[in-house]
Amino acid sequence: METEIASGRGALLRGAEIIKRGGVVAFPTETVYGLGADAYNADAVAEIYRAKGRPSDNPLIVHIADTEQAEGLVTEFSDAARAVAKAFMPGPVTLILPKSPAVPNAVSAGLPTVGIRMPSHEVAREFIRECGVPIAAPSANVSAHISPTSAAHVYEDLKGRIPLIIDGGECGVGIESTIIDLSSDVPTILRPGAVTEEMLTEVLGEVTTFRGEVKVAKAPGMKYKHYAPKCDTVVADGPDAAAAEYAARRAEGKRYLILARESDCKALGREGVLSLGKTDEEVCRNVYGALRYAEKHADGIIFVDLGDDGICGSVMNRVNKSAGGRRVGLPK
Ligand code: TXA
Ligand code: MG
């Protein structure tokens, strides 16, 4: 299959035609690119799993263009859901709510709940509106690889497997949406993102963040290997630990690349170092592109810890998974 990359109104309309015929289309959102299909068409949804090589027990988020589209998807839109929607939708947040029987099991992977998200990206909203149905979509990468933040990233992973990538430029946020489970007694963050625990607490009062290891149910996706570059990846406690690790690898004849925020780059010099940017938002926007660059150009990645504050904590949630939990400190 030829994979076309196209932008503009014509691409949107072609994409909507493909969706209406039961096919899959990659499209931009403000977080990462998604691989979409008609959420009410179980066969179309099955095609997403096939194209990505995704395990079938990992449910999909359903994307909507307006609140009316949520009505057929959930049995109840609670006060908490309304409050979060008012504060952060459209935007980088996904609500887990009790699902309506109309949502195929192929979307929810058999769970009694469904994830709902209204992207703020104009192209995403216009595309969903043209499709006329809610769009089920995971990130548009090969399962377990790094999520795509540009049309080129999607092409790298899915060329030959999907007919069309709608190009909407680089994603502004850069990591996947915050997932908040509102189907449990206490609202629970299942995946941190750009809408932080602090921001949600302001709106909801009590919020907890799920930090455990997932073996069954709740957030099935969390149990899989994720965000994994194709090369060795470690997290370093700080710039000094990163420099020591870099030197040790260099002595073995290997070229690693250190990824760090701009302020840490000063301590590191320029050789073998890639800056992720100055602000937290820049770092978040650049992180997946940097991991993809590094896996192509280096023997391995040394990622300097960003700390757990706010958005940086959400970025480290992904990077710690990229590294499979491997860390290096200073030699004792
Ligand atoms: O920003 C995003 O959320 C992107 C863009 C494309 O919208 N989408 C995305 O989808 O990251 P995906 O499939 O790569 O990640 C969705 C995560 C998975 O970990 C899945 O297990 C979890 O959401 N999930 C989906 N439905 C769920 C449900 N009903 N209950 C618990 N977790 C759910
Ligand atoms: Mg994903």
mmCIF file with all atom_site columns, N, CA and C and ligand atoms in Angstrom, residues 52 54 139 141 147 176 226, ligand 2:
data_model
loop_
_atom_site.group_PDB
_atom_site.id
_atom_site.type_symbol
_atom_site.label_atom_id
_atom_site.label_alt_id
_atom_site.label_comp_id
_atom_site.label_asym_id
_atom_site.label_entity_id
_atom_site.label_seq_id
_atom_site.pdbx_PDB_ins_code
_atom_site.Cartn_x
_atom_site.Cartn_y
_atom_site.Cartn_z
_atom_site.occupancy
_atom_site.B_iso_or_equiv
_atom_site.pdbx_formal_charge
_atom_site.auth_seq_id
_atom_site.auth_comp_id
_atom_site.auth_asym_id
_atom_site.auth_atom_id
_atom_site.pdbx_PDB_model_num
ATOM   1  N  N  . LYS A 1 52  ? -0.805 -1.084 13.737 1.00 0.00 ? 52  LYS A N  1
ATOM   2  C  CA . LYS A 1 52  ? 0.174  -0.754 14.767 1.00 0.00 ? 52  LYS A CA 1
ATOM   3  C  C  . LYS A 1 52  ? 0.877  -1.966 15.345 1.00 0.00 ? 52  LYS A C  1
ATOM   4  N  N  . ARG A 1 54  ? -0.690 -3.662 17.698 1.00 0.00 ? 54  ARG A N  1
ATOM   5  C  CA . ARG A 1 54  ? -1.014 -3.374 19.106 1.00 0.00 ? 54  ARG A CA 1
ATOM   6  C  C  . ARG A 1 54  ? -1.724 -4.559 19.746 1.00 0.00 ? 54  ARG A C  1
ATOM   7  N  N  . SER A 1 139 ? -1.917 6.596  19.634 1.00 0.00 ? 139 SER A N  1
ATOM   8  C  CA . SER A 1 139 ? -0.800 7.295  18.994 1.00 0.00 ? 139 SER A CA 1
ATOM   9  C  C  . SER A 1 139 ? -0.404 6.524  17.732 1.00 0.00 ? 139 SER A C  1
ATOM   10 N  N  . ASN A 1 141 ? 2.134  5.364  16.168 1.00 0.00 ? 141 ASN A N  1
ATOM   11 C  CA . ASN A 1 141 ? 3.443  4.724  16.079 1.00 0.00 ? 141 ASN A CA 1
ATOM   12 C  C  . ASN A 1 141 ? 3.255  3.210  16.031 1.00 0.00 ? 141 ASN A C  1
ATOM   13 N  N  . SER A 1 147 ? 6.119  7.750  20.522 1.00 0.00 ? 147 SER A N  1
ATOM   14 C  CA . SER A 1 147 ? 4.970  8.387  19.869 1.00 0.00 ? 147 SER A CA 1
ATOM   15 C  C  . SER A 1 147 ? 5.439  9.444  18.861 1.00 0.00 ? 147 SER A C  1
ATOM   16 N  N  . GLU A 1 176 ? 1.633  12.607 25.150 1.00 0.00 ? 176 GLU A N  1
ATOM   17 C  CA . GLU A 1 176 ? 0.225  12.236 25.118 1.00 0.00 ? 176 GLU A CA 1
ATOM   18 C  C  . GLU A 1 176 ? -0.564 12.888 26.249 1.00 0.00 ? 176 GLU A C  1
ATOM   19 N  N  . HIS A 1 226 ? 6.949  0.598  26.455 1.00 0.00 ? 226 HIS A N  1
ATOM   20 C  CA . HIS A 1 226 ? 6.430  1.808  25.830 1.00 0.00 ? 226 HIS A CA 1
ATOM   21 C  C  . HIS A 1 226 ? 7.544  2.779  25.495 1.00 0.00 ? 226 HIS A C  1
HETATM 22 MG MG . MG  B 2 .   ? 0.567  5.168  22.462 1.00 0.00 ? 2   MG  B MG 1
#
